[in-house]
mmCIF file of C-alpha atoms and ligand atoms in Angstrom:
data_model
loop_
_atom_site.group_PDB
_atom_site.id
_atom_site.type_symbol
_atom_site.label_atom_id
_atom_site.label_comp_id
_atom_site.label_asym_id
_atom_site.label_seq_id
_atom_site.Cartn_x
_atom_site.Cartn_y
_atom_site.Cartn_z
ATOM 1 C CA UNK A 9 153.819 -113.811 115.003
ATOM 2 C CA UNK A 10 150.178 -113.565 113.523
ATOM 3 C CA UNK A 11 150.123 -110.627 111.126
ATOM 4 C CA UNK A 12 146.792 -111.595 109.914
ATOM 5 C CA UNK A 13 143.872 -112.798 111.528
ATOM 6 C CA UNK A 14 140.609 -113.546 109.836
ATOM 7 C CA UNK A 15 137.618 -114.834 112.041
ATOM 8 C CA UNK A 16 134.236 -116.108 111.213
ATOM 9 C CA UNK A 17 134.130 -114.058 108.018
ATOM 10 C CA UNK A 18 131.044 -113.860 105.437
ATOM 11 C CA UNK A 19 130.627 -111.809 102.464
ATOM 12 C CA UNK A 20 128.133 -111.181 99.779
ATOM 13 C CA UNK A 21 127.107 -109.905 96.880
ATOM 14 C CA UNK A 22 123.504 -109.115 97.021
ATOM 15 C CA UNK A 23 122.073 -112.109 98.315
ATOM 16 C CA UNK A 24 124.758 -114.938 97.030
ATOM 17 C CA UNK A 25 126.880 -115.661 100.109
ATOM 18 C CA UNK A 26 130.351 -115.671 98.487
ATOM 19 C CA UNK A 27 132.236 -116.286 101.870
ATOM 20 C CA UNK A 28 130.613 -118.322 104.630
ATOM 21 C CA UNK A 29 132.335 -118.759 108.066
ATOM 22 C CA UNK A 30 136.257 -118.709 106.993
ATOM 23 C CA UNK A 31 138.482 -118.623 109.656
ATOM 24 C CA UNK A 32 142.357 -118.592 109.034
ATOM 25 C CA UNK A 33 145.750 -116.561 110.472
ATOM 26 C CA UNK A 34 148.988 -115.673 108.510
ATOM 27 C CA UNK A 35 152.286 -115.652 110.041
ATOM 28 C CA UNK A 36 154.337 -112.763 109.425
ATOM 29 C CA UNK A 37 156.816 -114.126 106.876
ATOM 30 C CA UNK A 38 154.747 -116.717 105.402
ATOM 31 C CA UNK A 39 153.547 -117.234 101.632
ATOM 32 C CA UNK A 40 149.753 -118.828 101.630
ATOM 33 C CA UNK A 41 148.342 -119.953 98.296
ATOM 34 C CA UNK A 42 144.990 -119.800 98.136
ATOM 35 C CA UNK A 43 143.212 -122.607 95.625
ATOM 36 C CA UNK A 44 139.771 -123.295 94.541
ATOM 37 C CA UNK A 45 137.797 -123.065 91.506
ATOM 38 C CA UNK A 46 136.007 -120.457 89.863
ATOM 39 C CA UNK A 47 134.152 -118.647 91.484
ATOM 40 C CA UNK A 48 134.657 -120.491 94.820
ATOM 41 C CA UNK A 49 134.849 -117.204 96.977
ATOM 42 C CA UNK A 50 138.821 -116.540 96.403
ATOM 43 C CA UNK A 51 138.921 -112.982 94.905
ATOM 44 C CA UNK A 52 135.645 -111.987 97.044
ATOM 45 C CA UNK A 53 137.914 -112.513 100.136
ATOM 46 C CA UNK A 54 141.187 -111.111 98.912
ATOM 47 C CA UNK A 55 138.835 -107.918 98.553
ATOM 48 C CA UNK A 56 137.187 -108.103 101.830
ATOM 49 C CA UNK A 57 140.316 -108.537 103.593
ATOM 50 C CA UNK A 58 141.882 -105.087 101.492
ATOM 51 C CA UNK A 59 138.818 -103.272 102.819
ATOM 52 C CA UNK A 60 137.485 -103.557 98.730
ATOM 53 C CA UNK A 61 134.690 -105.263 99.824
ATOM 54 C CA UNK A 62 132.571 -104.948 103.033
ATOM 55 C CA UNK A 63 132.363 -107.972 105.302
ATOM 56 C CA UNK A 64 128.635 -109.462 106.017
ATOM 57 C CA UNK A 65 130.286 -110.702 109.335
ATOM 58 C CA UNK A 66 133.184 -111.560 111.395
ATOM 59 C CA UNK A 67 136.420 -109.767 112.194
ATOM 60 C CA UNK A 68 139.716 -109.130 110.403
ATOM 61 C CA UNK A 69 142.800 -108.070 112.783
ATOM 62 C CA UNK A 70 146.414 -106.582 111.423
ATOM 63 C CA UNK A 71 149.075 -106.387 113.006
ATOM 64 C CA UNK A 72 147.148 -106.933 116.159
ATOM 65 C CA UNK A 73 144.641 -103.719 115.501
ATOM 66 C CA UNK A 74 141.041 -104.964 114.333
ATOM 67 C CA UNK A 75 140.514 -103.425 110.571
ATOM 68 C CA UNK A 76 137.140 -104.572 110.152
ATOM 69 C CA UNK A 77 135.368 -101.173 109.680
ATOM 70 C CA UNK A 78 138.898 -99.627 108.694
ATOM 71 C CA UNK A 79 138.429 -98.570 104.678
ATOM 72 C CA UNK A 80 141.059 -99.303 101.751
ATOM 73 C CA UNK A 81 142.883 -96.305 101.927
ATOM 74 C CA UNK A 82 143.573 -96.854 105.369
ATOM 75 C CA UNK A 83 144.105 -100.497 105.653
ATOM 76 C CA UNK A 84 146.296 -99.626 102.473
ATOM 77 C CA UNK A 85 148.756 -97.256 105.250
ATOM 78 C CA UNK A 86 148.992 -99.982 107.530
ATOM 79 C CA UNK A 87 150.729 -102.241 104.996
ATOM 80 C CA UNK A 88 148.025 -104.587 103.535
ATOM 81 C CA UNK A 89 148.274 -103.892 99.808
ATOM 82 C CA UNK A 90 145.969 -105.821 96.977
ATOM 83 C CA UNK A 91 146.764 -106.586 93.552
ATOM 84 C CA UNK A 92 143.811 -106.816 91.830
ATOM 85 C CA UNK A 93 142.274 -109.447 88.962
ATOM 86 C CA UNK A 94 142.927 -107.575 85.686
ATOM 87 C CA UNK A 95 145.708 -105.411 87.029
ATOM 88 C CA UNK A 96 143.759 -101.758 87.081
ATOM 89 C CA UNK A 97 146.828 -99.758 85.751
ATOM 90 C CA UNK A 98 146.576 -96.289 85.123
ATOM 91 C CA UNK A 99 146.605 -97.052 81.205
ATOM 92 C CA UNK A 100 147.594 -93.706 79.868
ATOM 93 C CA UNK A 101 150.344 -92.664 82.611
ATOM 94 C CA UNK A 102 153.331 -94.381 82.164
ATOM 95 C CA UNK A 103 155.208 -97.657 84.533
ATOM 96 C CA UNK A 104 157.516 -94.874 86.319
ATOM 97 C CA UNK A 105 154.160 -92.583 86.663
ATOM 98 C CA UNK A 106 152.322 -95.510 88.336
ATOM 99 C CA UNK A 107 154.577 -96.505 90.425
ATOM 100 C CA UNK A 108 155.620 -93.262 91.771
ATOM 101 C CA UNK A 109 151.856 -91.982 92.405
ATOM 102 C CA UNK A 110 151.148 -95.456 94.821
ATOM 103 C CA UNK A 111 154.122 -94.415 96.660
ATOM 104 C CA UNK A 112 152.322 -91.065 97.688
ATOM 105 C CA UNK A 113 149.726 -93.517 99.779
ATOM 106 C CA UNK A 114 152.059 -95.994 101.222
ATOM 107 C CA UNK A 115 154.185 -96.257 104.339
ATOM 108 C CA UNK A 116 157.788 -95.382 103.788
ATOM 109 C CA UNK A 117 160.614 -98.647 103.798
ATOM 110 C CA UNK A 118 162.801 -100.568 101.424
ATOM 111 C CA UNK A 119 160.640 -99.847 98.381
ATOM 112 C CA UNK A 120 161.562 -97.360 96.238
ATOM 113 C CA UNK A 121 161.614 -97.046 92.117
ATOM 114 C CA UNK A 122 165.388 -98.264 92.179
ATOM 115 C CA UNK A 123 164.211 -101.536 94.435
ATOM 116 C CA UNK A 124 161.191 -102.314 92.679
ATOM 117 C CA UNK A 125 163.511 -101.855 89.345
ATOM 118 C CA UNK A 126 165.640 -104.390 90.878
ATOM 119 C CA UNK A 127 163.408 -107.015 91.427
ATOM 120 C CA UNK A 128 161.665 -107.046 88.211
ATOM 121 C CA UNK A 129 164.304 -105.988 85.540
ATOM 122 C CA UNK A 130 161.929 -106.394 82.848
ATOM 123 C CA UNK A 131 160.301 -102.861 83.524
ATOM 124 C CA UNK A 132 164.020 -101.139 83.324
ATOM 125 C CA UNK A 133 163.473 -100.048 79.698
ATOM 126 C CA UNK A 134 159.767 -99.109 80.185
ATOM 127 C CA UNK A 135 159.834 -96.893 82.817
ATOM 128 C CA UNK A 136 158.625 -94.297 80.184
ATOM 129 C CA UNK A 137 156.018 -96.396 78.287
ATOM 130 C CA UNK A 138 152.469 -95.794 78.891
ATOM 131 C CA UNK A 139 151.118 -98.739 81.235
ATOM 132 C CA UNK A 140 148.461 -99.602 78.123
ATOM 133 C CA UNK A 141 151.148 -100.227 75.697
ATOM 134 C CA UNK A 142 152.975 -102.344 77.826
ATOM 135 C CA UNK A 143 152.812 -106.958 77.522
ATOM 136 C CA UNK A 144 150.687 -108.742 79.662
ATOM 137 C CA UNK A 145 154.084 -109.461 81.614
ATOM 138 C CA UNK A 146 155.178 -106.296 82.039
ATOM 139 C CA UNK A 147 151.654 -104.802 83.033
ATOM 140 C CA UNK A 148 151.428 -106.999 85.866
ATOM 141 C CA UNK A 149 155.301 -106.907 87.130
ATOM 142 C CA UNK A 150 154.113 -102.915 87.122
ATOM 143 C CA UNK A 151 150.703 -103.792 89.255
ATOM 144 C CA UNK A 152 153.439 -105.483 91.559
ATOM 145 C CA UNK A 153 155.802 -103.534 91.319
ATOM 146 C CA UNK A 154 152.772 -100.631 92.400
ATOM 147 C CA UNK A 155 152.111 -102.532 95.316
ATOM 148 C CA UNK A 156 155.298 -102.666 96.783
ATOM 149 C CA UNK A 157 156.044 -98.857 96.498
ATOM 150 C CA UNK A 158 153.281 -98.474 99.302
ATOM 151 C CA UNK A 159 155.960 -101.237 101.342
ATOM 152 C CA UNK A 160 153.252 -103.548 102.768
ATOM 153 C CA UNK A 161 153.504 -105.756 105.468
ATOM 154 C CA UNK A 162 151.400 -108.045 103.811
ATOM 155 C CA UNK A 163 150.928 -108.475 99.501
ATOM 156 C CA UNK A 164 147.657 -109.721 98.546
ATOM 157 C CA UNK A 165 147.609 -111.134 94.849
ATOM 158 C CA UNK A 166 145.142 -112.230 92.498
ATOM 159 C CA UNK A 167 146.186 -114.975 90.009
ATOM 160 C CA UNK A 168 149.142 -113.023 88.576
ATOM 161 C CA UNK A 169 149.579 -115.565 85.653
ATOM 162 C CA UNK A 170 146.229 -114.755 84.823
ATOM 163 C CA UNK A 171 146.171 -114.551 80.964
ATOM 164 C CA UNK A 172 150.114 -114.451 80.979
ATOM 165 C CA UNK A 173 152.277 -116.088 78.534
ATOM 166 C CA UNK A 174 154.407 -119.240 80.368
ATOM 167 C CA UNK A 175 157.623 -117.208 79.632
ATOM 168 C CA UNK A 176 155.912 -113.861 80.729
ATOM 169 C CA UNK A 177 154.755 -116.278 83.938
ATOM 170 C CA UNK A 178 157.911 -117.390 84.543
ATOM 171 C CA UNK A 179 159.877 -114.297 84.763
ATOM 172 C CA UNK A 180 156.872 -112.636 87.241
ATOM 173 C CA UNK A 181 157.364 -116.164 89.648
ATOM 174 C CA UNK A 182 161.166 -115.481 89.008
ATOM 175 C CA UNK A 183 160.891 -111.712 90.784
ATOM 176 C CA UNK A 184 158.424 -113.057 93.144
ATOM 177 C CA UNK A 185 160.680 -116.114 94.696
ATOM 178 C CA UNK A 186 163.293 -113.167 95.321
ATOM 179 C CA UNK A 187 160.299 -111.110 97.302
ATOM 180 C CA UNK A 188 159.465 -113.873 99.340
ATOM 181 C CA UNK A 189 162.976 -115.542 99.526
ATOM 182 C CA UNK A 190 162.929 -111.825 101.316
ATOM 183 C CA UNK A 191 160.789 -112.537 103.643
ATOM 184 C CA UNK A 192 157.684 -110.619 102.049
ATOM 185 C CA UNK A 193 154.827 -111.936 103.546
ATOM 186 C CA UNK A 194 151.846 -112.831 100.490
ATOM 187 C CA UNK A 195 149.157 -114.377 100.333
ATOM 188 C CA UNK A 196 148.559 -115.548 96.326
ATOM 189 C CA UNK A 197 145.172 -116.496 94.500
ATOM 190 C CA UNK A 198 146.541 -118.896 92.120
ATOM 191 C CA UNK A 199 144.510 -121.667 89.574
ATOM 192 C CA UNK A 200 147.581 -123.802 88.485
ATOM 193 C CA UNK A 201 148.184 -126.501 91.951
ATOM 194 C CA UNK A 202 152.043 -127.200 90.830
ATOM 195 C CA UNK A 203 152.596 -123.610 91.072
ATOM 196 C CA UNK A 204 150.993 -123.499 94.318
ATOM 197 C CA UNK A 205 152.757 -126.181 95.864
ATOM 198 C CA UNK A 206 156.149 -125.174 94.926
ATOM 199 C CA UNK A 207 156.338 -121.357 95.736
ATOM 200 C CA UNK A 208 153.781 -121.135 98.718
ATOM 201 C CA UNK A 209 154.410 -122.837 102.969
ATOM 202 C CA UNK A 210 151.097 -123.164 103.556
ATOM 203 C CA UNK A 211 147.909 -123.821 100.835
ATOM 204 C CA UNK A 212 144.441 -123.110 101.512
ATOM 205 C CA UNK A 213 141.321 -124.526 99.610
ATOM 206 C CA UNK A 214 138.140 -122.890 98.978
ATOM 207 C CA UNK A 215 134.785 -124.602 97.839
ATOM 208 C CA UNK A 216 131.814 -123.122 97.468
ATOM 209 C CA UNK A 217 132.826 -120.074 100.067
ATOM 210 C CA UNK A 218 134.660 -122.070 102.421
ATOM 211 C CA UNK A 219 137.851 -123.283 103.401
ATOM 212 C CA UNK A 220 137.989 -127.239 102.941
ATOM 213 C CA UNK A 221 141.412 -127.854 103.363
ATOM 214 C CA UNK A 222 144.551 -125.920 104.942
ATOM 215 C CA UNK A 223 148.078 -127.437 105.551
ATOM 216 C CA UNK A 224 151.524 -127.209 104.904
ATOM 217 C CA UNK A 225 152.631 -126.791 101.504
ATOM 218 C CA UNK A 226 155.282 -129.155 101.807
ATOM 219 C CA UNK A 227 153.285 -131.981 103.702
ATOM 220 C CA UNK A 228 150.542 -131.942 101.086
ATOM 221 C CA UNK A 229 150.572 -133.865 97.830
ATOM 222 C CA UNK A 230 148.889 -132.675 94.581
ATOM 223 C CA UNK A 231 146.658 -135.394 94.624
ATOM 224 C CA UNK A 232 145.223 -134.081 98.119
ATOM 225 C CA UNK A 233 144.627 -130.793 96.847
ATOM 226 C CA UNK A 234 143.148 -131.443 93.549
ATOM 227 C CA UNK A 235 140.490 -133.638 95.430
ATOM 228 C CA UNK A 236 140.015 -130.758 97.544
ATOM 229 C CA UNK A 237 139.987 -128.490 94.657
ATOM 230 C CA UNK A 238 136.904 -130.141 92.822
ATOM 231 C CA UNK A 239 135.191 -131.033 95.898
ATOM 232 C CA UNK A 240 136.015 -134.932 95.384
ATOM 233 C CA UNK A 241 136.680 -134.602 99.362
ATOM 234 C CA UNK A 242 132.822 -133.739 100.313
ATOM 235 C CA UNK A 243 131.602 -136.234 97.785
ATOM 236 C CA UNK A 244 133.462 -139.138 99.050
ATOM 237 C CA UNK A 245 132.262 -138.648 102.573
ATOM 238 C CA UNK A 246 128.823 -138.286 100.959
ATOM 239 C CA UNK A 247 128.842 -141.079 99.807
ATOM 240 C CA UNK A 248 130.435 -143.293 102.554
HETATM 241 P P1 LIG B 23 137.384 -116.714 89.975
HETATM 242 O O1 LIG B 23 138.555 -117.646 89.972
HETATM 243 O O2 LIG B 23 136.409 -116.996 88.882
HETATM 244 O O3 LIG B 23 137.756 -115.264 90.099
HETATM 245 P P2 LIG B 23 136.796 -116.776 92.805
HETATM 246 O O4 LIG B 23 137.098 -118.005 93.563
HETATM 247 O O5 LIG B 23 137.752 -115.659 92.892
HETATM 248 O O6 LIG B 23 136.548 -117.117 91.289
HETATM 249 P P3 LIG B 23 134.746 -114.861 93.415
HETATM 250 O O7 LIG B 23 135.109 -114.036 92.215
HETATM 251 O O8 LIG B 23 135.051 -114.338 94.750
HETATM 252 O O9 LIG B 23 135.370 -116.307 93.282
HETATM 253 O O10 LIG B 23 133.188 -115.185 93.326
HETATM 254 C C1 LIG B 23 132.490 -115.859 94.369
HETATM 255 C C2 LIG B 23 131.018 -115.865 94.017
HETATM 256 O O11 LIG B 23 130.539 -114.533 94.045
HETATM 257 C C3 LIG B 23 130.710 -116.410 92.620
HETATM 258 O O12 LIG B 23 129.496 -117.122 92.689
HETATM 259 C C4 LIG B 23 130.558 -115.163 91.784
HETATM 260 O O13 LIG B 23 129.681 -115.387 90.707
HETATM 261 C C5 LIG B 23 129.968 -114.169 92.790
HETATM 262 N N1 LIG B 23 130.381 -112.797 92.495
HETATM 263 C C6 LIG B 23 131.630 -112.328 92.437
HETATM 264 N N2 LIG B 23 131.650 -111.007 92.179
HETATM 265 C C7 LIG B 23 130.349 -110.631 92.077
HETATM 266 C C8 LIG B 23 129.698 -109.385 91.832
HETATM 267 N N3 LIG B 23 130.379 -108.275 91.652
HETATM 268 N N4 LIG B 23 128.332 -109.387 91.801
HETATM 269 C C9 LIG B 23 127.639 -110.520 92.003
HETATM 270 N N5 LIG B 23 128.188 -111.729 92.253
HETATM 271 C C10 LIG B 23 129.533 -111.793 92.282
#
């Protein structure tokens, strides 16, 4: 069943087009890695589809309602939920603080403190510290873990290894095989293709605002999507 739909959608800032024309659907249950490089449009349309960022054009439907005009707070109670670049804890409150206050604008379901606590065990001894003091790690297992206490039907996240330590990396993938082994559905910004490849079904790659390749994870090699990743793709039709 399609949870997501996004049709024909553009997005700007001021008057760079960051988003032209992309078109895609996510199956309820699925886990879609989105690629591309920098600045290639990703974040711009994890925002637009959260209700962050106002669409130029096209249509986003959830859950078979279209949420096109719908605003964050709203889109946030029918189960999308974003977790953003750089995390945006509440620095001075603490992990149990954070996570408790998100839950006051979510849906009700599975999540609670003692499920979040479950799936990432590294935030059972800071559940008192203040969010600021807290490893790069923990901070963002918290921005998850924030996410989740609103239950969504659908996790949006923004390269979570983002400035993370591999160990600190590895333990966030670790909790977040378990969500999707769960059937959680996400779709995941993430810069590192391996990592892509081996935790996502389906990858989708962004150039320059639009989607130049989509398949299934496991039918794609890394080769494929690296090409795809730097554009190679467009060039070598250029040029033949
Ligand atoms: P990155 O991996 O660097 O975050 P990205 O693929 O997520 O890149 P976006 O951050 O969505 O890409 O940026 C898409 C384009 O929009 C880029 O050209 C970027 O410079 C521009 N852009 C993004 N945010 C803003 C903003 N707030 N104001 C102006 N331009 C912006």
């Amino acid at each position: 069943m399609t949870l997501l739909g996004v049709e024909q959608l553009e997005a700007r800032h001021g008057l760079l087009q960051a988003v032209r024309g992309v078109s895609f659907g996510v199956d309820a249950g699925e886990t879609l890695a989105l690629v591309g490089a920098n600045g290639a449009g990703k974040t711009t349309l994890l925002r637009t589809i959260a209700g962050a960022h106002k669409p130029a054009a096209g249509r986003i439907s959830f859950d078979g309602v279209d949420v096109t005009a719908t605003p964050a707070y709203a889109r946030l109670r029918t189960g999308i939920a974003l977790v953003p670049e750089g995390r945006r804890l509440f620095a001075g409150m603490t992990v149990k603080e954070n996570l408790l206050l998100a839950a006051a604008y979510g849906r009700s379901g599975h999540w609670s403190l003692e499920a979040v606590l479950e799936a990432f065990p590294l935030l059972q001894r800071r559940l008192n510290s203040r969010a600021g003091n807290l490893s790069g790690g923990e901070q963002q297992a918290t921005a998850i873990g924030r996410a989740l206490m609103t239950n969504p039907k659908l996790l949006l996240l923004d390269e979570v290894s983002l400035g993370l330590a591999p160990i600190a990396v590895e333990a966030v993938y670790r909790s977040l095989r378990g969500l999707i082994t769960g059937g959680t559905t996400i779709v995941l910004v993430e810069q590192d293709i391996g990592r892509a490849l081996s935790v996502a079904t389906r990858i989708m790659c962004m150039l320059e605002g639009r989607i130049i390749l989509q398949g299934v994870a496991k039918e794609m090699t890394r080769e494929q999507v690296t090409e795809a990743y730097f554009g190679l793709q467009r060039s070598r039709r250029n040029s033949s």
